[in-house]
Amino acid sequence: MPTPDKPDSPEDLWERMPDDAANVPDLAGEGSAGEEAEGTVSAGSGAGATSERGADEGTGATEAAEGSAPAKGRAGETWTDFLPSPVLLFLLGSAGFAGWLSWTAVEMDWASDDTDVTPLIPPLLVLLGWLVSTAVHEFAHALAAYLAGDRSLRGSGYLRLNPFAYRETFTGTVLPVLYLGVGSFGMNGPAGYVDWDRIPTRGRRAAVALAGPAASLLLAAAFGGAVSIMVPPGNDTTNWALAALAFLCMANLTSALVNLLPVPGLDMFEALAPDRPWVRKARVNQLFFSVGVFAVLALPGINTWLQETVFALFGLIMPNPTFPGTAFLGQLLWQFWAS
């Protein structure tokens, strides 16, 4: 007669617990990619593996909560997460084509004998150039944030220079275009996508905040340098393409200057603000502060003073004294509905 098995002692049950837990079937059906990654980390026991899994789960939770791309484990992260988006290539190609059409003033040929022509291709060139400029501005913020510790931005539209794939498309893409269209000066929306809590030191937060204005300054120098090379000192031009580039130089310069105001919703505020509860409340309402700053700068008297100041600055730093006039022509081409 077979003898019954001896009951397991508490010590035996404790030793068998990890093996029994590993054999429990998945009652939820098909697991998600994040659950599979978690099971893989659990199989390799150890304090280091557990801490890495916790960090990855925190990143994935933040990305999912903010509506970004699905969270990817370390095995799924590749160098392609930093490749420029095809949308950027489309914008650059379209801007190049619009620039060629503006350079040749092809719309004058299309108009034949009609001398009262409202050019529409130069405003398109400004729009495409400004979209690329805002993408570079946000890319600088995102790259600095990633290097400073905010890994949730990897693979997002910010690091891939896709202005139509932002978590906050309105503040990152639509709002800057509205600012430029209504106020005729460059101004970017608040960088609300950066998780400032993941950036450990105040110095790193300042670097992340000032990376955007620095990128805008570099773009202003690039646009202004291109116009200065093609229009040597002592010469003037009414070329539509050069006028559009000069106006883009002005837009990026004003974007950098306005973001140096220490107001919530602007970059300098994040560079100077300490980690205090009132700062967190200000970040919640930073969109209203940004719109408020624009409303003040768009007032007729203040807007005129701002533009005259920027044109005077151009006269000091640009080798060609006719550059402000070229930028003003670009402004008139951009705001074709107001002329």
Coordinates of C-alpha atoms in Angstrom, one line a residue:
M1 CA 0.0 0.0 0.0
P2 CA 1.6 3.3 -1.0
T3 CA 2.4 5.7 1.8
P4 CA 1.1 9.3 1.5
D5 CA 3.6 12.0 0.7
K6 CA 5.0 13.8 3.7
P7 CA 3.6 17.3 3.9
D8 CA 5.9 20.0 3.0
S9 CA 7.5 21.9 5.9
P10 CA 7.2 25.7 5.9
E11 CA 10.9 25.8 5.0
D12 CA 10.3 23.7 1.9
L13 CA 7.3 25.8 0.8
W14 CA 9.5 29.0 1.2
E15 CA 12.2 27.5 -1.0
R16 CA 9.7 26.4 -3.7
M17 CA 7.9 29.7 -3.8
P18 CA 10.0 31.4 -6.6
D19 CA 9.6 28.3 -8.8
D20 CA 5.9 28.0 -8.2
A21 CA 5.4 31.7 -9.0
A22 CA 7.3 31.4 -12.2
N23 CA 4.8 28.6 -13.4
V24 CA 1.6 30.5 -12.7
P25 CA -0.2 30.9 -16.1
D26 CA -1.0 34.3 -17.6
L27 CA -4.7 34.7 -16.6
A28 CA -4.9 38.0 -18.5
G29 CA -4.5 36.4 -21.9
E30 CA -1.9 38.0 -24.1
G31 CA 0.5 40.2 -22.1
S32 CA 1.7 43.5 -23.4
A33 CA 5.2 44.2 -24.5
G34 CA 5.9 46.0 -21.2
E35 CA 4.7 42.9 -19.2
E36 CA 7.0 40.6 -21.2
A37 CA 9.9 42.9 -20.5
E38 CA 9.1 42.9 -16.8
G39 CA 9.0 39.1 -16.7
T40 CA 12.4 39.0 -18.4
V41 CA 13.9 41.3 -15.8
S42 CA 12.3 39.3 -13.0
A43 CA 13.8 36.0 -14.2
G44 CA 17.3 37.4 -13.8
S45 CA 17.2 38.0 -10.1
G46 CA 19.4 40.6 -8.4
A47 CA 19.2 44.1 -7.0
G48 CA 20.7 45.7 -10.1
A49 CA 18.2 44.1 -12.5
T50 CA 15.3 45.1 -10.2
S51 CA 16.4 48.7 -10.1
E52 CA 16.8 48.9 -13.9
R53 CA 13.3 47.4 -14.3
G54 CA 11.8 50.0 -12.0
A55 CA 13.5 52.8 -13.9
D56 CA 12.2 51.5 -17.2
E57 CA 8.7 51.1 -15.8
G58 CA 8.7 54.7 -14.5
T59 CA 9.8 56.0 -17.9
G60 CA 7.1 53.9 -19.7
A61 CA 4.4 55.1 -17.3
T62 CA 5.3 58.7 -17.9
E63 CA 5.3 58.3 -21.7
A64 CA 2.0 56.5 -21.7
A65 CA 0.4 59.1 -19.4
E66 CA 1.6 62.0 -21.6
G67 CA 0.4 60.4 -24.9
S68 CA 3.8 59.8 -26.4
A69 CA 5.0 56.8 -28.3
P70 CA 4.7 53.4 -26.6
A71 CA 7.3 52.7 -24.0
K72 CA 10.2 50.6 -25.1
G73 CA 12.5 48.5 -23.0
R74 CA 16.3 48.7 -23.3
A75 CA 16.3 45.9 -25.8
G76 CA 13.9 47.9 -28.1
E77 CA 15.9 51.1 -28.0
T78 CA 18.0 51.7 -31.1
W79 CA 19.9 54.5 -32.7
T80 CA 16.9 55.0 -35.1
D81 CA 15.1 56.8 -32.2
F82 CA 17.3 59.8 -33.0
L83 CA 16.9 59.7 -36.8
P84 CA 15.3 62.8 -38.3
S85 CA 11.7 62.2 -39.2
P86 CA 10.6 61.9 -42.9
V87 CA 8.3 64.9 -42.2
L88 CA 11.4 67.1 -41.6
L89 CA 12.8 65.9 -45.0
F90 CA 9.5 66.8 -46.6
L91 CA 9.5 70.3 -45.0
L92 CA 13.1 70.9 -46.1
G93 CA 12.4 69.7 -49.6
S94 CA 9.2 71.8 -49.9
A95 CA 11.1 74.9 -48.5
G96 CA 13.8 74.4 -51.0
F97 CA 11.3 74.2 -53.9
A98 CA 9.4 77.3 -52.6
G99 CA 12.7 79.1 -52.3
W100 CA 13.6 78.4 -55.9
L101 CA 10.1 79.6 -57.0
S102 CA 10.5 82.7 -54.9
W103 CA 14.1 83.3 -56.2
T104 CA 12.9 83.3 -59.8
A105 CA 9.7 85.2 -59.0
V106 CA 7.7 82.7 -61.1
E107 CA 4.4 84.2 -59.9
M108 CA 5.2 87.3 -61.9
D109 CA 5.4 85.2 -65.1
W110 CA 2.1 83.5 -64.1
A111 CA 0.4 86.9 -63.8
S112 CA 1.4 87.9 -67.3
D113 CA 0.1 91.4 -67.9
D114 CA -1.4 91.8 -64.4
T115 CA 1.0 94.0 -62.5
D116 CA -1.1 93.9 -59.2
V117 CA 0.3 90.6 -58.0
T118 CA 0.0 89.3 -54.4
P119 CA 2.8 86.8 -54.0
L120 CA 1.8 83.7 -52.2
I121 CA 4.9 81.5 -52.6
P122 CA 7.2 83.7 -50.4
P123 CA 4.7 83.5 -47.4
L124 CA 4.8 79.7 -47.9
L125 CA 8.6 79.8 -47.8
V126 CA 8.4 81.7 -44.5
L127 CA 5.8 79.3 -43.1
L128 CA 7.9 76.2 -44.0
G129 CA 11.1 77.9 -42.7
W130 CA 9.4 78.8 -39.4
L131 CA 8.1 75.3 -38.9
V132 CA 11.6 74.0 -39.3
S133 CA 12.9 76.7 -37.0
T134 CA 10.5 75.8 -34.2
A135 CA 11.3 72.1 -34.6
V136 CA 15.0 72.9 -34.2
H137 CA 14.2 75.1 -31.1
E138 CA 12.2 72.2 -29.5
F139 CA 14.8 69.7 -30.5
A140 CA 17.5 71.6 -28.6
H141 CA 15.3 71.6 -25.5
A142 CA 14.6 67.9 -25.9
L143 CA 18.2 66.8 -26.6
A144 CA 19.5 68.8 -23.6
A145 CA 16.7 67.3 -21.4
Y146 CA 17.6 63.8 -22.6
L147 CA 21.3 64.3 -21.8
A148 CA 20.4 65.8 -18.5
G149 CA 18.2 62.8 -17.4
D150 CA 14.7 63.0 -18.9
R151 CA 14.8 59.7 -20.9
S152 CA 11.0 59.9 -21.6
L153 CA 11.6 61.9 -24.8
R154 CA 13.5 59.2 -26.6
G155 CA 11.9 58.3 -29.9
S156 CA 9.4 61.2 -29.7
G157 CA 8.7 63.9 -32.3
Y158 CA 10.8 66.4 -30.4
L159 CA 14.0 64.4 -30.8
R160 CA 13.1 63.4 -34.4
L161 CA 12.3 67.0 -35.5
N162 CA 8.7 66.3 -36.4
P163 CA 6.6 69.3 -35.4
F164 CA 3.4 67.4 -36.1
A165 CA 4.1 64.5 -33.7
Y166 CA 4.5 66.6 -30.5
R167 CA 2.7 65.6 -27.3
E168 CA 1.6 69.3 -27.2
T169 CA 1.1 70.1 -30.9
F170 CA -0.8 73.3 -30.1
T171 CA 1.8 74.9 -28.0
G172 CA 4.8 73.5 -29.9
T173 CA 3.6 74.1 -33.5
V174 CA 0.3 75.9 -33.9
L175 CA 0.9 78.6 -31.3
P176 CA 4.3 79.8 -32.8
V177 CA 2.7 80.1 -36.2
L178 CA -0.1 82.2 -34.8
Y179 CA 2.3 84.3 -32.9
L180 CA 4.3 85.0 -36.1
G181 CA 1.2 85.6 -38.2
V182 CA -0.6 88.0 -35.8
G183 CA 2.3 89.7 -34.2
S184 CA 4.9 89.4 -37.0
F185 CA 7.6 88.5 -34.5
G186 CA 9.0 85.1 -33.5
M187 CA 7.9 83.5 -30.2
N188 CA 7.8 79.8 -29.2
G189 CA 5.3 78.2 -26.9
P190 CA 6.3 76.8 -23.5
A191 CA 8.4 73.7 -23.2
G192 CA 5.8 71.9 -21.2
Y193 CA 6.8 68.4 -22.4
V194 CA 10.1 68.4 -20.4
D195 CA 9.8 66.5 -17.1
W196 CA 11.7 68.9 -14.9
D197 CA 11.5 66.5 -11.9
R198 CA 13.8 64.1 -13.7
I199 CA 16.6 66.7 -14.2
P200 CA 18.5 66.5 -10.9
T201 CA 20.4 69.8 -10.6
R202 CA 19.5 73.4 -11.1
G203 CA 22.5 73.9 -13.4
R204 CA 21.2 71.1 -15.7
R205 CA 17.7 72.6 -15.7
A206 CA 19.2 76.0 -16.7
A207 CA 21.1 74.3 -19.6
V208 CA 17.9 72.6 -20.8
A209 CA 15.9 75.9 -20.6
L210 CA 18.5 77.9 -22.5
A211 CA 19.2 75.4 -25.2
G212 CA 16.1 76.5 -27.1
P213 CA 17.1 80.2 -27.3
A214 CA 20.7 79.2 -28.2
A215 CA 19.4 77.2 -31.1
S216 CA 17.2 80.1 -32.3
L217 CA 20.3 82.4 -32.1
L218 CA 22.3 79.9 -34.3
L219 CA 19.4 79.8 -36.8
A220 CA 19.3 83.6 -36.9
A221 CA 23.0 83.7 -37.6
A222 CA 22.7 81.1 -40.3
F223 CA 19.8 82.9 -42.1
G224 CA 21.5 86.3 -41.7
G225 CA 24.8 85.0 -42.8
A226 CA 23.3 83.5 -46.0
V227 CA 21.7 86.8 -46.9
S228 CA 24.8 88.7 -46.2
I229 CA 26.9 86.5 -48.4
M230 CA 24.4 86.6 -51.3
V231 CA 23.9 90.4 -50.9
P232 CA 27.4 91.9 -50.5
P233 CA 27.8 95.2 -48.6
G234 CA 26.8 98.3 -50.6
N235 CA 24.2 96.3 -52.6
D236 CA 20.4 96.2 -52.2
T237 CA 17.9 93.5 -53.2
T238 CA 14.2 93.0 -53.7
N239 CA 14.6 89.3 -54.3
W240 CA 11.6 87.4 -52.6
A241 CA 13.7 84.4 -51.4
L242 CA 16.3 86.6 -49.8
A243 CA 13.6 88.8 -48.2
A244 CA 12.0 85.7 -46.7
L245 CA 15.3 84.5 -45.3
A246 CA 16.0 87.9 -43.8
F247 CA 12.6 87.8 -42.1
L248 CA 13.2 84.3 -40.8
C249 CA 16.5 85.7 -39.3
M250 CA 14.4 88.3 -37.6
A251 CA 11.8 85.8 -36.4
N252 CA 14.5 83.5 -34.8
L253 CA 16.3 86.5 -33.2
T254 CA 13.1 87.8 -31.6
S255 CA 12.2 84.3 -30.4
A256 CA 15.5 84.1 -28.6
L257 CA 15.2 87.6 -27.1
V258 CA 11.6 87.2 -25.9
N259 CA 12.4 83.8 -24.3
L260 CA 15.0 85.6 -22.2
L261 CA 12.2 87.3 -20.2
P262 CA 11.9 85.7 -16.7
V263 CA 8.2 85.0 -17.0
P264 CA 6.5 81.6 -16.6
G265 CA 6.0 79.9 -20.0
L266 CA 9.3 81.4 -21.3
D267 CA 12.6 79.7 -21.2
M268 CA 14.5 82.1 -18.8
F269 CA 11.9 81.4 -16.1
E270 CA 12.9 77.7 -16.0
A271 CA 16.6 78.7 -16.0
L272 CA 16.2 80.9 -12.9
A273 CA 13.3 79.5 -10.9
P274 CA 14.1 77.4 -7.9
D275 CA 12.4 74.1 -7.1
R276 CA 9.5 75.5 -5.1
P277 CA 5.8 74.6 -4.9
W278 CA 4.8 78.0 -6.4
V279 CA 7.0 77.2 -9.4
R280 CA 5.0 74.0 -10.0
K281 CA 1.8 76.0 -9.9
A282 CA 3.2 78.5 -12.4
R283 CA 4.1 75.7 -14.8
V284 CA 0.5 74.5 -14.8
N285 CA -0.6 77.9 -16.0
Q286 CA 2.4 78.6 -18.2
L287 CA 0.3 78.7 -21.4
F288 CA -1.7 81.6 -20.1
F289 CA 1.5 83.4 -19.2
S290 CA 2.8 82.8 -22.7
V291 CA -0.3 84.2 -24.3
G292 CA -0.3 87.1 -22.0
V293 CA 3.3 88.0 -22.9
F294 CA 2.4 87.8 -26.6
A295 CA -0.7 90.0 -26.0
V296 CA 1.5 92.7 -24.4
L297 CA 4.2 92.6 -27.1
A298 CA 1.5 92.7 -29.9
L299 CA 0.1 96.0 -28.7
P300 CA 0.6 98.6 -31.4
G301 CA 3.1 100.8 -29.5
I302 CA 5.1 98.0 -27.9
N303 CA 5.1 96.0 -31.2
T304 CA 6.5 98.9 -33.1
W305 CA 9.2 99.5 -30.5
L306 CA 10.1 95.8 -30.6
Q307 CA 10.5 95.7 -34.3
E308 CA 12.4 99.0 -34.5
T309 CA 14.8 97.7 -31.8
V310 CA 15.4 94.5 -33.7
F311 CA 16.0 96.4 -37.0
A312 CA 18.4 98.7 -35.2
L313 CA 20.2 95.7 -33.8
F314 CA 20.4 94.3 -37.4
G315 CA 22.0 97.6 -38.4
L316 CA 24.7 97.2 -35.8
I317 CA 25.7 93.6 -36.3
M318 CA 25.0 93.0 -40.0
P319 CA 27.7 94.0 -42.5
N320 CA 25.2 95.2 -45.1
P321 CA 23.3 98.3 -44.0
T322 CA 20.4 97.4 -46.3
F323 CA 19.7 94.2 -44.4
P324 CA 16.9 95.7 -42.2
G325 CA 15.1 96.9 -45.4
T326 CA 15.3 93.4 -46.8
A327 CA 13.9 91.9 -43.6
F328 CA 11.1 94.5 -43.7
L329 CA 10.3 93.4 -47.3
G330 CA 10.1 89.8 -46.0
Q331 CA 7.7 90.9 -43.3
L332 CA 5.4 92.6 -45.9
L333 CA 5.5 89.4 -48.0
W334 CA 4.6 87.3 -45.0
Q335 CA 1.7 89.4 -43.9
F336 CA 0.3 89.6 -47.4
W337 CA -3.3 89.8 -46.1
A338 CA -2.5 93.1 -44.3
S339 CA -1.1 94.9 -47.4

